[in-house]
Amino acid sequence: MEYQKYLQAKAPWDVVIPFIKQVRDGFPRKKIPTRLLRDFHRLISLIQSVSILRHARRVTDGRGRLVASIDDYTTVYELVNSMYIDTVSGVTPSVTRIVDTVAELKKVDPEGKIGYSTLERELGIHRQQITRDVRKAVSRGWLIDHETKDRSPRNLVLGEPIPSDQGLPTPESVRHAVTRVTNREDEEEEGFGSL
């Protein structure tokens, strides 16, 4: 409570995030979901909030603004990345479990027909959840349904591999991108990077 009063007494805080472009550029090149673009300002606010909480260990720039560090982004990444995984890639633990189960069943019986009832027996999950996850996996191309009739049992096979858990750009990738930009700017200042 006292710390909150202290922070409020020092307000307003002005925090600059020098690596925010590298965070934005670290998202997948494919179409970025609208929700993620809409929530990007919240991600910025979280990074700024962590910087404010750690203000005693942060530097200020020439204009007196607190400069966020990649360590601040790392904290935010650890707190919220799992929420962004589904938004960016559509990968959820339940969809992964469905796709993995289809893969295992196909290893045992490559010619076997796999439908909702098979998955229900294998996983012990309610049919509605299986239907929802299978539809998502089929729409993303991770499963293929060879059955064309609506009311017939499904005939599921593996499609494209599920992407890795890509949510927010990793702190390591952001750090690497910042280092590349810094090195390029240093070379240009020394006359190596310009004609």
XYZ file of C-alpha atoms in Angstrom, residues 17-143:
127
model
C 10.315 1.293 -24.823
C 13.224 1.508 -27.268
C 12.704 -2.052 -28.533
C 8.935 -1.946 -29.150
C 9.441 -2.054 -32.940
C 11.403 -5.284 -32.530
C 8.571 -6.744 -30.428
C 6.015 -5.785 -33.087
C 8.226 -7.098 -35.894
C 8.652 -10.381 -34.015
C 5.043 -11.430 -34.563
C 4.419 -13.956 -37.328
C 4.426 -12.506 -40.838
C 1.084 -14.109 -41.656
C -2.108 -12.203 -40.984
C -1.986 -10.991 -37.389
C -5.318 -11.482 -35.615
C -7.308 -8.288 -35.057
C -7.549 -8.964 -31.328
C -3.768 -8.970 -31.039
C -3.477 -5.635 -32.835
C -6.230 -4.229 -30.638
C -4.485 -5.483 -27.488
C -0.998 -4.320 -28.484
C -1.404 -1.108 -26.458
C -2.102 -3.282 -23.398
C 1.160 -5.113 -23.958
C 2.928 -1.746 -24.110
C 1.209 -0.696 -20.865
C 2.320 -3.894 -19.142
C 5.949 -3.336 -20.149
C 5.739 0.262 -18.936
C 4.180 -0.859 -15.647
C 6.982 -3.326 -14.973
C 9.522 -0.578 -15.745
C 7.826 1.740 -13.272
C 7.877 -0.927 -10.572
C 11.610 -1.343 -11.216
C 12.316 2.363 -11.728
C 15.154 2.418 -9.196
C 17.136 0.090 -11.480
C 16.248 1.788 -14.770
C 18.041 4.591 -16.571
C 16.411 7.717 -17.932
C 16.975 9.228 -21.347
C 17.922 12.820 -22.153
C 14.281 13.889 -21.842
C 13.891 12.424 -18.352
C 11.858 9.420 -19.516
C 12.295 6.043 -17.861
C 13.843 3.586 -20.344
C 12.315 0.100 -20.293
C 14.688 -2.834 -20.542
C 14.300 -6.201 -22.210
C 14.222 -7.649 -18.682
C 10.917 -5.793 -18.242
C 9.627 -7.397 -21.443
C 10.846 -10.799 -20.203
C 8.690 -10.440 -17.091
C 5.650 -9.519 -19.179
C 6.373 -12.401 -21.572
C 6.458 -14.878 -18.689
C 3.184 -13.518 -17.308
C 1.047 -13.293 -20.452
C 2.575 -15.299 -23.308
C 0.308 -18.289 -22.757
C -2.711 -16.030 -23.335
C -1.315 -14.910 -26.678
C -0.476 -18.387 -28.014
C -4.069 -19.177 -28.955
C -4.562 -15.687 -30.393
C -1.533 -15.854 -32.674
C -1.463 -19.490 -33.764
C -4.729 -21.028 -32.610
C -2.826 -23.715 -30.740
C -4.497 -24.731 -27.503
C -3.668 -27.678 -25.263
C -6.990 -29.344 -26.089
C -6.495 -29.016 -29.873
C -2.941 -30.320 -29.522
C -4.237 -33.280 -27.536
C -6.771 -34.118 -30.289
C -4.149 -33.927 -33.057
C -1.663 -35.978 -31.007
C -4.322 -38.626 -30.352
C -5.125 -38.889 -34.074
C -1.381 -39.294 -34.748
C -1.045 -42.058 -32.141
C -4.123 -43.904 -33.398
C -2.854 -43.716 -36.991
C 0.482 -45.218 -35.884
C -1.367 -48.193 -34.403
C -3.788 -48.596 -37.335
C -2.858 -46.511 -40.404
C -6.029 -47.555 -42.255
C -8.384 -47.120 -39.280
C -11.183 -44.584 -39.501
C -10.990 -41.985 -36.724
C -14.091 -40.011 -35.850
C -15.635 -38.215 -32.910
C -16.704 -41.418 -31.141
C -13.174 -42.871 -31.390
C -11.702 -39.711 -29.867
C -14.405 -39.641 -27.211
C -13.508 -43.208 -26.167
C -9.767 -42.532 -26.215
C -9.802 -39.227 -24.377
C -12.874 -39.411 -22.177
C -13.822 -35.883 -23.208
C -17.344 -34.682 -23.936
C -18.377 -34.846 -27.606
C -19.005 -31.075 -27.821
C -15.414 -30.299 -26.819
C -14.071 -32.851 -29.294
C -16.237 -31.437 -32.086
C -15.088 -27.889 -31.338
C -11.397 -28.860 -31.224
C -11.587 -31.047 -34.343
C -13.269 -28.243 -36.300
C -10.554 -25.837 -35.208
C -7.794 -28.312 -36.142
C -9.422 -28.981 -39.538
C -9.891 -25.260 -40.236
C -6.208 -24.633 -39.460
C -5.099 -27.579 -41.604
C -3.661 -29.674 -38.748
C -6.233 -32.396 -39.376
